[in-house]
mmCIF file of C-alpha atoms and ligand atoms in Angstrom:
data_model
loop_
_atom_site.group_PDB
_atom_site.id
_atom_site.type_symbol
_atom_site.label_atom_id
_atom_site.label_comp_id
_atom_site.label_asym_id
_atom_site.label_seq_id
_atom_site.Cartn_x
_atom_site.Cartn_y
_atom_site.Cartn_z
ATOM 1 C CA UNK A 1 -21.205 -24.384 -18.104
ATOM 2 C CA UNK A 2 -18.736 -22.143 -19.893
ATOM 3 C CA UNK A 3 -16.551 -20.697 -17.187
ATOM 4 C CA UNK A 4 -14.045 -17.879 -17.429
ATOM 5 C CA UNK A 5 -11.170 -17.781 -14.982
ATOM 6 C CA UNK A 6 -9.101 -14.622 -14.786
ATOM 7 C CA UNK A 7 -5.531 -15.358 -13.682
ATOM 8 C CA UNK A 8 -3.540 -18.598 -13.958
ATOM 9 C CA UNK A 9 -2.002 -18.502 -10.478
ATOM 10 C CA UNK A 10 -2.463 -21.288 -7.952
ATOM 11 C CA UNK A 11 -6.018 -20.280 -7.055
ATOM 12 C CA UNK A 12 -7.306 -19.915 -10.623
ATOM 13 C CA UNK A 13 -5.493 -23.048 -11.810
ATOM 14 C CA UNK A 14 -6.889 -25.189 -8.973
ATOM 15 C CA UNK A 15 -10.450 -24.039 -9.646
ATOM 16 C CA UNK A 16 -9.899 -24.568 -13.384
ATOM 17 C CA UNK A 17 -8.759 -28.155 -12.892
ATOM 18 C CA UNK A 18 -11.477 -29.064 -10.399
ATOM 19 C CA UNK A 19 -14.304 -27.744 -12.574
ATOM 20 C CA UNK A 20 -12.804 -29.097 -15.822
ATOM 21 C CA UNK A 21 -12.855 -32.568 -14.286
ATOM 22 C CA UNK A 22 -16.519 -32.003 -13.486
ATOM 23 C CA UNK A 23 -17.216 -31.455 -17.215
ATOM 24 C CA UNK A 24 -17.331 -27.659 -17.347
ATOM 25 C CA UNK A 25 -15.588 -25.852 -20.227
ATOM 26 C CA UNK A 26 -12.929 -23.556 -18.842
ATOM 27 C CA UNK A 27 -11.188 -20.609 -20.453
ATOM 28 C CA UNK A 28 -8.395 -19.268 -18.287
ATOM 29 C CA UNK A 29 -6.956 -15.908 -19.269
ATOM 30 C CA UNK A 30 -3.660 -14.599 -17.939
ATOM 31 C CA UNK A 31 -2.302 -11.116 -18.535
ATOM 32 C CA UNK A 32 1.332 -12.180 -18.089
ATOM 33 C CA UNK A 33 3.191 -14.334 -20.611
ATOM 34 C CA UNK A 34 3.364 -17.281 -18.227
ATOM 35 C CA UNK A 35 1.231 -19.347 -15.838
ATOM 36 C CA UNK A 36 1.806 -20.011 -12.101
ATOM 37 C CA UNK A 37 1.216 -16.428 -10.924
ATOM 38 C CA UNK A 38 3.792 -15.203 -8.453
ATOM 39 C CA UNK A 39 5.036 -18.775 -7.910
ATOM 40 C CA UNK A 40 6.476 -18.699 -11.470
ATOM 41 C CA UNK A 41 10.022 -20.073 -11.700
ATOM 42 C CA UNK A 42 12.425 -20.692 -14.586
ATOM 43 C CA UNK A 43 15.964 -21.885 -15.282
ATOM 44 C CA UNK A 44 18.139 -18.845 -15.921
ATOM 45 C CA UNK A 45 21.158 -18.702 -18.255
ATOM 46 C CA UNK A 46 23.500 -20.126 -15.565
ATOM 47 C CA UNK A 47 21.349 -23.276 -15.266
ATOM 48 C CA UNK A 48 20.033 -22.197 -11.865
ATOM 49 C CA UNK A 49 16.316 -22.109 -11.088
ATOM 50 C CA UNK A 50 15.058 -18.669 -10.073
ATOM 51 C CA UNK A 51 11.646 -17.733 -8.643
ATOM 52 C CA UNK A 52 10.901 -14.563 -10.581
ATOM 53 C CA UNK A 53 8.680 -13.057 -7.872
ATOM 54 C CA UNK A 54 10.645 -14.028 -4.757
ATOM 55 C CA UNK A 55 11.146 -17.254 -2.800
ATOM 56 C CA UNK A 56 8.186 -19.641 -2.701
ATOM 57 C CA UNK A 57 8.494 -22.359 -0.065
ATOM 58 C CA UNK A 58 5.730 -24.889 0.089
ATOM 59 C CA UNK A 59 4.612 -25.818 3.618
ATOM 60 C CA UNK A 60 1.301 -26.929 5.071
ATOM 61 C CA UNK A 61 -0.483 -29.072 7.626
ATOM 62 C CA UNK A 62 -3.328 -29.607 5.213
ATOM 63 C CA UNK A 63 -3.210 -33.201 3.967
ATOM 64 C CA UNK A 64 -5.837 -32.611 1.296
ATOM 65 C CA UNK A 65 -3.828 -29.749 -0.232
ATOM 66 C CA UNK A 66 -0.572 -31.713 -0.095
ATOM 67 C CA UNK A 67 -2.140 -34.768 -1.745
ATOM 68 C CA UNK A 68 -3.932 -32.617 -4.286
ATOM 69 C CA UNK A 69 -0.743 -30.943 -5.502
ATOM 70 C CA UNK A 70 1.162 -34.231 -5.321
ATOM 71 C CA UNK A 71 -0.902 -35.378 -8.317
ATOM 72 C CA UNK A 72 0.961 -32.798 -10.415
ATOM 73 C CA UNK A 73 4.449 -32.857 -8.922
ATOM 74 C CA UNK A 74 6.816 -34.844 -6.758
ATOM 75 C CA UNK A 75 7.832 -32.778 -3.779
ATOM 76 C CA UNK A 76 11.488 -33.069 -2.798
ATOM 77 C CA UNK A 77 12.107 -33.060 0.953
ATOM 78 C CA UNK A 78 13.240 -29.594 2.048
ATOM 79 C CA UNK A 79 13.062 -27.821 5.394
ATOM 80 C CA UNK A 80 13.652 -24.114 4.840
ATOM 81 C CA UNK A 81 16.234 -22.439 7.095
ATOM 82 C CA UNK A 82 17.265 -18.822 7.156
ATOM 83 C CA UNK A 83 19.649 -16.487 8.934
ATOM 84 C CA UNK A 84 19.550 -12.843 9.827
ATOM 85 C CA UNK A 85 22.610 -10.677 9.355
ATOM 86 C CA UNK A 86 23.352 -8.373 12.274
ATOM 87 C CA UNK A 87 24.772 -4.868 11.892
ATOM 88 C CA UNK A 88 28.275 -6.201 12.700
ATOM 89 C CA UNK A 89 28.022 -8.606 9.749
ATOM 90 C CA UNK A 90 27.570 -11.767 11.830
ATOM 91 C CA UNK A 91 24.804 -14.246 11.080
ATOM 92 C CA UNK A 92 22.329 -15.607 13.647
ATOM 93 C CA UNK A 93 19.539 -18.170 13.209
ATOM 94 C CA UNK A 94 16.263 -16.651 12.006
ATOM 95 C CA UNK A 95 13.412 -17.152 12.959
ATOM 96 C CA UNK A 96 14.748 -16.217 16.371
ATOM 97 C CA UNK A 97 15.626 -19.283 18.466
ATOM 98 C CA UNK A 98 17.475 -19.931 21.746
ATOM 99 C CA UNK A 99 20.850 -19.346 20.073
ATOM 100 C CA UNK A 100 19.707 -16.017 18.611
ATOM 101 C CA UNK A 101 18.387 -14.927 22.010
ATOM 102 C CA UNK A 102 21.705 -15.847 23.696
ATOM 103 C CA UNK A 103 23.546 -13.686 21.149
ATOM 104 C CA UNK A 104 21.352 -10.552 21.129
ATOM 105 C CA UNK A 105 19.316 -10.664 24.374
ATOM 106 C CA UNK A 106 15.589 -11.385 24.553
ATOM 107 C CA UNK A 107 14.614 -7.762 25.174
ATOM 108 C CA UNK A 108 16.247 -6.646 21.923
ATOM 109 C CA UNK A 109 14.488 -9.089 19.600
ATOM 110 C CA UNK A 110 11.675 -6.789 18.496
ATOM 111 C CA UNK A 111 13.955 -3.805 17.895
ATOM 112 C CA UNK A 112 16.648 -5.746 16.031
ATOM 113 C CA UNK A 113 14.682 -8.176 13.889
ATOM 114 C CA UNK A 114 11.149 -6.849 13.533
ATOM 115 C CA UNK A 115 10.995 -3.041 13.730
ATOM 116 C CA UNK A 116 13.405 -2.034 10.953
ATOM 117 C CA UNK A 117 12.426 -4.904 8.627
ATOM 118 C CA UNK A 118 8.706 -4.214 9.044
ATOM 119 C CA UNK A 119 9.229 -0.475 8.494
ATOM 120 C CA UNK A 120 10.936 -1.041 5.158
ATOM 121 C CA UNK A 121 8.643 -3.923 4.164
ATOM 122 C CA UNK A 122 5.362 -2.115 4.785
ATOM 123 C CA UNK A 123 6.363 1.582 4.996
ATOM 124 C CA UNK A 124 4.568 1.594 8.384
ATOM 125 C CA UNK A 125 5.382 1.123 12.057
ATOM 126 C CA UNK A 126 4.636 -2.244 13.706
ATOM 127 C CA UNK A 127 1.811 -0.677 15.716
ATOM 128 C CA UNK A 128 -0.052 0.414 12.553
ATOM 129 C CA UNK A 129 -0.278 -3.142 11.203
ATOM 130 C CA UNK A 130 -2.356 -6.185 12.072
ATOM 131 C CA UNK A 131 -0.240 -8.120 14.646
ATOM 132 C CA UNK A 132 -0.927 -11.354 12.738
ATOM 133 C CA UNK A 133 1.555 -10.207 10.080
ATOM 134 C CA UNK A 134 4.600 -10.675 12.300
ATOM 135 C CA UNK A 135 3.052 -13.697 14.016
ATOM 136 C CA UNK A 136 3.698 -15.524 10.727
ATOM 137 C CA UNK A 137 7.301 -15.755 11.944
ATOM 138 C CA UNK A 138 7.760 -17.806 15.149
ATOM 139 C CA UNK A 139 10.072 -16.920 18.056
ATOM 140 C CA UNK A 140 11.406 -20.174 19.518
ATOM 141 C CA UNK A 141 12.934 -21.081 22.874
ATOM 142 C CA UNK A 142 14.622 -24.202 21.494
ATOM 143 C CA UNK A 143 17.469 -24.642 19.005
ATOM 144 C CA UNK A 144 15.284 -25.617 16.063
ATOM 145 C CA UNK A 145 16.283 -23.708 12.916
ATOM 146 C CA UNK A 146 13.325 -24.450 10.687
ATOM 147 C CA UNK A 147 11.402 -21.476 9.223
ATOM 148 C CA UNK A 148 8.139 -23.428 9.420
ATOM 149 C CA UNK A 149 8.600 -25.581 12.540
ATOM 150 C CA UNK A 150 4.950 -26.568 12.855
ATOM 151 C CA UNK A 151 4.194 -27.763 9.328
ATOM 152 C CA UNK A 152 4.088 -31.496 8.625
ATOM 153 C CA UNK A 153 4.279 -31.291 4.841
ATOM 154 C CA UNK A 154 7.105 -29.269 3.294
ATOM 155 C CA UNK A 155 8.889 -29.584 -0.021
ATOM 156 C CA UNK A 156 10.032 -28.207 -3.342
ATOM 157 C CA UNK A 157 8.387 -29.338 -6.617
ATOM 158 C CA UNK A 158 11.033 -31.421 -8.392
ATOM 159 C CA UNK A 159 10.540 -29.670 -11.745
ATOM 160 C CA UNK A 160 9.513 -26.310 -10.304
ATOM 161 C CA UNK A 161 6.199 -24.564 -9.684
ATOM 162 C CA UNK A 162 5.680 -23.568 -13.312
ATOM 163 C CA UNK A 163 5.727 -27.175 -14.536
ATOM 164 C CA UNK A 164 3.423 -28.180 -11.669
ATOM 165 C CA UNK A 165 0.856 -25.552 -12.699
ATOM 166 C CA UNK A 166 1.232 -26.422 -16.397
ATOM 167 C CA UNK A 167 0.307 -29.987 -15.493
ATOM 168 C CA UNK A 168 -2.728 -28.767 -13.540
ATOM 169 C CA UNK A 169 -3.899 -26.887 -16.612
ATOM 170 C CA UNK A 170 -3.210 -29.734 -19.029
ATOM 171 C CA UNK A 171 -6.789 -30.993 -19.444
ATOM 172 C CA UNK A 172 -9.032 -31.261 -22.542
ATOM 173 C CA UNK A 173 -11.651 -28.987 -20.929
ATOM 174 C CA UNK A 174 -9.177 -26.173 -20.219
ATOM 175 C CA UNK A 175 -8.043 -23.557 -22.722
ATOM 176 C CA UNK A 176 -5.248 -21.249 -21.552
ATOM 177 C CA UNK A 177 -4.793 -17.816 -23.135
ATOM 178 C CA UNK A 178 -1.665 -15.950 -22.103
ATOM 179 C CA UNK A 179 -1.050 -12.205 -22.640
ATOM 180 C CA UNK A 180 -4.789 -11.643 -22.297
ATOM 181 C CA UNK A 181 -6.373 -9.069 -19.978
ATOM 182 C CA UNK A 182 -9.921 -9.244 -18.695
ATOM 183 C CA UNK A 183 -12.510 -7.365 -20.726
ATOM 184 C CA UNK A 184 -16.281 -7.316 -20.107
ATOM 185 C CA UNK A 185 -16.761 -8.785 -23.572
ATOM 186 C CA UNK A 186 -15.614 -12.154 -22.166
ATOM 187 C CA UNK A 187 -18.798 -12.272 -20.094
ATOM 188 C CA UNK A 188 -20.836 -12.568 -23.320
ATOM 189 C CA UNK A 189 -19.356 -16.016 -23.932
ATOM 190 C CA UNK A 190 -19.325 -17.348 -20.370
ATOM 191 C CA UNK A 191 -21.940 -18.257 -17.788
ATOM 192 C CA UNK A 192 -19.785 -17.594 -14.758
ATOM 193 C CA UNK A 193 -16.449 -15.966 -13.908
ATOM 194 C CA UNK A 194 -13.848 -16.561 -11.181
ATOM 195 C CA UNK A 195 -11.801 -13.408 -11.152
ATOM 196 C CA UNK A 196 -8.414 -12.911 -9.504
ATOM 197 C CA UNK A 197 -7.842 -9.385 -10.794
ATOM 198 C CA UNK A 198 -7.744 -6.548 -8.231
ATOM 199 C CA UNK A 199 -11.366 -6.002 -7.176
ATOM 200 C CA UNK A 200 -10.951 -2.205 -6.863
ATOM 201 C CA UNK A 201 -9.614 -1.957 -10.407
ATOM 202 C CA UNK A 202 -12.500 -4.058 -11.745
ATOM 203 C CA UNK A 203 -14.984 -1.653 -10.130
ATOM 204 C CA UNK A 204 -13.205 1.460 -11.437
ATOM 205 C CA UNK A 205 -11.843 2.475 -7.981
ATOM 206 C CA UNK A 206 -15.224 4.037 -7.084
ATOM 207 C CA UNK A 207 -14.558 3.490 -3.345
ATOM 208 C CA UNK A 208 -10.866 4.415 -3.646
ATOM 209 C CA UNK A 209 -7.733 2.331 -4.151
ATOM 210 C CA UNK A 210 -6.889 -0.669 -1.975
ATOM 211 C CA UNK A 211 -3.224 -0.287 -0.961
ATOM 212 C CA UNK A 212 -0.610 -2.932 -1.765
ATOM 213 C CA UNK A 213 3.076 -3.364 -1.121
ATOM 214 C CA UNK A 214 5.264 -4.500 -3.934
ATOM 215 C CA UNK A 215 8.822 -5.740 -4.318
ATOM 216 C CA UNK A 216 11.580 -4.800 -6.735
ATOM 217 C CA UNK A 217 13.814 -7.789 -7.382
ATOM 218 C CA UNK A 218 17.539 -7.263 -7.984
ATOM 219 C CA UNK A 219 19.111 -10.389 -9.450
ATOM 220 C CA UNK A 220 22.911 -10.778 -9.369
ATOM 221 C CA UNK A 221 25.109 -13.518 -10.795
ATOM 222 C CA UNK A 222 28.170 -14.019 -8.565
ATOM 223 C CA UNK A 223 31.184 -16.011 -9.867
ATOM 224 C CA UNK A 224 31.355 -18.181 -6.747
ATOM 225 C CA UNK A 225 30.054 -21.650 -5.987
ATOM 226 C CA UNK A 226 28.228 -20.628 -2.793
ATOM 227 C CA UNK A 227 27.813 -17.261 -1.172
ATOM 228 C CA UNK A 228 25.315 -17.326 1.702
ATOM 229 C CA UNK A 229 25.220 -19.475 4.854
ATOM 230 C CA UNK A 230 21.525 -20.311 4.239
ATOM 231 C CA UNK A 231 18.958 -20.134 1.435
ATOM 232 C CA UNK A 232 17.725 -16.719 2.566
ATOM 233 C CA UNK A 233 19.326 -14.047 4.696
ATOM 234 C CA UNK A 234 17.164 -11.319 6.252
ATOM 235 C CA UNK A 235 18.729 -7.935 6.838
ATOM 236 C CA UNK A 236 18.440 -6.131 10.150
ATOM 237 C CA UNK A 237 19.966 -2.911 8.797
ATOM 238 C CA UNK A 238 17.881 0.085 7.782
ATOM 239 C CA UNK A 239 18.998 0.017 4.123
ATOM 240 C CA UNK A 240 16.460 -0.468 1.327
ATOM 241 C CA UNK A 241 16.625 -4.262 1.075
ATOM 242 C CA UNK A 242 14.786 -6.777 3.298
ATOM 243 C CA UNK A 243 16.366 -10.086 2.309
ATOM 244 C CA UNK A 244 18.431 -12.002 -0.215
ATOM 245 C CA UNK A 245 17.924 -15.510 -1.596
ATOM 246 C CA UNK A 246 20.611 -17.813 -2.976
ATOM 247 C CA UNK A 247 18.591 -20.020 -5.290
ATOM 248 C CA UNK A 248 20.918 -23.002 -5.637
ATOM 249 C CA UNK A 249 20.606 -23.659 -1.896
ATOM 250 C CA UNK A 250 17.181 -25.161 -2.575
ATOM 251 C CA UNK A 251 17.053 -28.714 -3.952
ATOM 252 C CA UNK A 252 16.466 -29.133 -7.705
ATOM 253 C CA UNK A 253 17.596 -25.555 -8.367
ATOM 254 C CA UNK A 254 20.679 -26.395 -10.432
ATOM 255 C CA UNK A 255 24.308 -26.755 -9.374
ATOM 256 C CA UNK A 256 26.637 -24.724 -11.553
ATOM 257 C CA UNK A 257 29.961 -24.825 -9.614
ATOM 258 C CA UNK A 258 31.185 -21.578 -11.219
ATOM 259 C CA UNK A 259 28.288 -19.272 -10.452
ATOM 260 C CA UNK A 260 25.561 -18.554 -7.971
ATOM 261 C CA UNK A 261 22.460 -16.436 -8.529
ATOM 262 C CA UNK A 262 21.193 -14.197 -5.760
ATOM 263 C CA UNK A 263 18.050 -12.052 -5.661
ATOM 264 C CA UNK A 264 17.744 -9.067 -3.333
ATOM 265 C CA UNK A 265 14.276 -7.780 -2.428
ATOM 266 C CA UNK A 266 13.489 -4.083 -2.183
ATOM 267 C CA UNK A 267 9.947 -3.312 -0.942
ATOM 268 C CA UNK A 268 7.985 -0.348 -2.302
ATOM 269 C CA UNK A 269 4.466 0.921 -2.929
ATOM 270 C CA UNK A 270 2.863 -0.926 -5.849
ATOM 271 C CA UNK A 271 2.408 2.371 -7.691
ATOM 272 C CA UNK A 272 6.208 2.657 -7.816
ATOM 273 C CA UNK A 273 6.521 -0.783 -9.403
ATOM 274 C CA UNK A 274 4.363 -0.809 -12.494
ATOM 275 C CA UNK A 275 1.193 -1.552 -10.429
ATOM 276 C CA UNK A 276 2.559 -5.004 -9.458
ATOM 277 C CA UNK A 277 0.450 -5.890 -6.398
ATOM 278 C CA UNK A 278 2.067 -8.466 -4.081
ATOM 279 C CA UNK A 279 0.977 -7.853 -0.497
ATOM 280 C CA UNK A 280 -2.450 -6.530 0.580
ATOM 281 C CA UNK A 281 -1.994 -4.233 3.579
ATOM 282 C CA UNK A 282 -3.715 -5.472 6.760
ATOM 283 C CA UNK A 283 -3.999 -2.297 8.828
ATOM 284 C CA UNK A 284 -4.655 -2.635 12.559
ATOM 285 C CA UNK A 285 -8.108 -0.962 12.330
ATOM 286 C CA UNK A 286 -9.282 -3.086 9.385
ATOM 287 C CA UNK A 287 -10.111 -0.010 7.264
ATOM 288 C CA UNK A 288 -8.856 -1.631 4.071
ATOM 289 C CA UNK A 289 -11.046 -4.668 4.739
ATOM 290 C CA UNK A 290 -14.105 -2.415 5.009
ATOM 291 C CA UNK A 291 -13.307 -0.864 1.629
ATOM 292 C CA UNK A 292 -12.859 -4.337 0.190
ATOM 293 C CA UNK A 293 -16.301 -5.381 1.465
ATOM 294 C CA UNK A 294 -17.920 -2.421 -0.313
ATOM 295 C CA UNK A 295 -16.442 -3.659 -3.578
ATOM 296 C CA UNK A 296 -17.510 -7.237 -2.916
ATOM 297 C CA UNK A 297 -21.112 -6.161 -2.320
ATOM 298 C CA UNK A 298 -21.161 -4.454 -5.745
ATOM 299 C CA UNK A 299 -20.142 -7.637 -7.562
ATOM 300 C CA UNK A 300 -22.594 -9.479 -9.833
ATOM 301 C CA UNK A 301 -23.791 -12.960 -8.712
ATOM 302 C CA UNK A 302 -22.209 -14.367 -11.886
ATOM 303 C CA UNK A 303 -18.743 -13.346 -10.729
ATOM 304 C CA UNK A 304 -16.681 -14.415 -7.752
ATOM 305 C CA UNK A 305 -13.410 -12.749 -6.797
ATOM 306 C CA UNK A 306 -10.591 -15.119 -5.818
ATOM 307 C CA UNK A 307 -6.942 -15.091 -4.718
ATOM 308 C CA UNK A 308 -4.679 -12.523 -3.051
ATOM 309 C CA UNK A 309 -5.901 -9.577 -5.123
ATOM 310 C CA UNK A 310 -9.507 -10.687 -5.668
ATOM 311 C CA UNK A 311 -10.110 -11.390 -1.971
ATOM 312 C CA UNK A 312 -7.557 -8.910 -0.631
ATOM 313 C CA UNK A 313 -5.898 -11.475 1.643
ATOM 314 C CA UNK A 314 -2.251 -12.152 2.578
ATOM 315 C CA UNK A 315 -2.260 -15.910 1.996
ATOM 316 C CA UNK A 316 0.406 -18.494 1.276
ATOM 317 C CA UNK A 317 0.334 -21.034 -1.530
ATOM 318 C CA UNK A 318 -1.230 -23.796 0.564
ATOM 319 C CA UNK A 319 -3.977 -21.436 1.735
ATOM 320 C CA UNK A 320 -4.622 -20.356 -1.854
ATOM 321 C CA UNK A 321 -5.049 -23.988 -2.940
ATOM 322 C CA UNK A 322 -7.213 -24.810 0.084
ATOM 323 C CA UNK A 323 -9.458 -21.821 -0.556
ATOM 324 C CA UNK A 324 -9.699 -22.759 -4.265
ATOM 325 C CA UNK A 325 -10.689 -26.347 -3.442
ATOM 326 C CA UNK A 326 -13.427 -25.079 -1.131
ATOM 327 C CA UNK A 327 -14.692 -22.581 -3.712
ATOM 328 C CA UNK A 328 -14.797 -25.376 -6.313
ATOM 329 C CA UNK A 329 -16.604 -27.746 -3.879
ATOM 330 C CA UNK A 330 -19.284 -25.129 -3.237
ATOM 331 C CA UNK A 331 -19.698 -24.360 -6.916
ATOM 332 C CA UNK A 332 -20.026 -28.062 -7.779
ATOM 333 C CA UNK A 333 -22.827 -28.424 -5.223
ATOM 334 C CA UNK A 334 -24.681 -25.380 -6.532
ATOM 335 C CA UNK A 335 -24.365 -26.190 -10.222
ATOM 336 C CA UNK A 336 -24.331 -29.945 -10.700
ATOM 337 C CA UNK A 337 -23.673 -30.864 -14.328
HETATM 338 N N1 UDP B 1 9.397 -9.879 9.562
HETATM 339 C C1 UDP B 1 10.318 -9.083 10.194
HETATM 340 N N2 UDP B 1 11.645 -9.436 10.128
HETATM 341 C C2 UDP B 1 12.074 -10.504 9.431
HETATM 342 C C3 UDP B 1 11.136 -11.319 8.775
HETATM 343 C C4 UDP B 1 9.799 -10.973 8.850
HETATM 344 O O1 UDP B 1 9.968 -8.071 10.799
HETATM 345 O O2 UDP B 1 13.298 -10.747 9.401
HETATM 346 C C5 UDP B 1 7.964 -9.481 9.634
HETATM 347 C C6 UDP B 1 7.635 -8.489 8.519
HETATM 348 O O3 UDP B 1 6.640 -7.595 8.965
HETATM 349 C C7 UDP B 1 7.124 -9.432 7.444
HETATM 350 C C8 UDP B 1 6.345 -10.455 8.261
HETATM 351 O O4 UDP B 1 7.120 -10.605 9.451
HETATM 352 O O5 UDP B 1 6.316 -8.750 6.517
HETATM 353 C C9 UDP B 1 6.110 -11.790 7.594
HETATM 354 O O6 UDP B 1 7.350 -12.327 7.201
HETATM 355 P P1 UDP B 1 7.462 -13.520 6.135
HETATM 356 O O7 UDP B 1 8.877 -13.974 6.106
HETATM 357 O O8 UDP B 1 6.418 -14.526 6.452
HETATM 358 O O9 UDP B 1 7.078 -12.737 4.811
HETATM 359 P P2 UDP B 1 6.923 -13.179 3.267
HETATM 360 O O10 UDP B 1 7.829 -14.333 3.040
HETATM 361 O O11 UDP B 1 5.460 -13.461 3.059
HETATM 362 O O12 UDP B 1 7.354 -11.932 2.547
#
């Protein structure tokens, strides 16, 4: 079959590769000028690798996903650690662990680390959001400092995420077209479409807009070898920024001794950031999900929405790849070549 895939992020690229290997002819269109979606990274002018859309840390318990991606990259061992900066300027381990609790008191954890951060991140109070959002971050009673203490497989692609995705897409049955937006005309040349564009936009917003949070990234080059005590530092203050990342603290991110590159994240509504949709908003009542379902029901059987925007889900990279592998498995069963 001729298959159109809209969006060359991890989901679209995994489906593209799986179905190309099955003999299907894939055209993958990408509106940006690069592949890898929000996992895109590049070497900046200081020789330091920067993740353009914020820190991407690969972690999973899913052996199939780990082995799948390991065909396209070597993962370098890396266990992500972070700190939070308190109002007095001191750093404590984050996610909260026994040391953090000793320093701030157990009863203060929610008010210090979660309320202000969540308010600026989502523009909403904790109580208005699905509790699973903050459950992403563990609170530990031991002295472990890992951000993802329960994940067996963790690492950084040795040549970066962009190269990993380029290798996924390097197949004779895959044609990649950058700087190309979806247009209905593409459906005239394809039998089926996997679409990662925002589902509400595709359907002309007839049931209203699905809300998203976005991030403005502020990149600074500092003339110092190292600046932060950890790769990321989360802020507990009520200023506009949520966290900062010092890129060279990750392996294979360059080691210029004269400079360090830091990126500060400032959350905002996606309409205030050029319609860049990063985080679907999981409200506590599930209203946004209901709107999403109305859009899904309107969709033609020749099109399947995929990924964070297409499925309106707050998923990590490993979940995106897992979901893509399952979508491809199902498609292969339905349409054997
Ligand atoms: N969170 C928080 N304080 C922090 C870090 C996270 O309140 O210092 C909450 C916040 O609501 C955030 C969620 O936990 O949106 C998930 O955090 P995570 O670090 O997993 O977010 P991501 O890396 O996906 O932006």
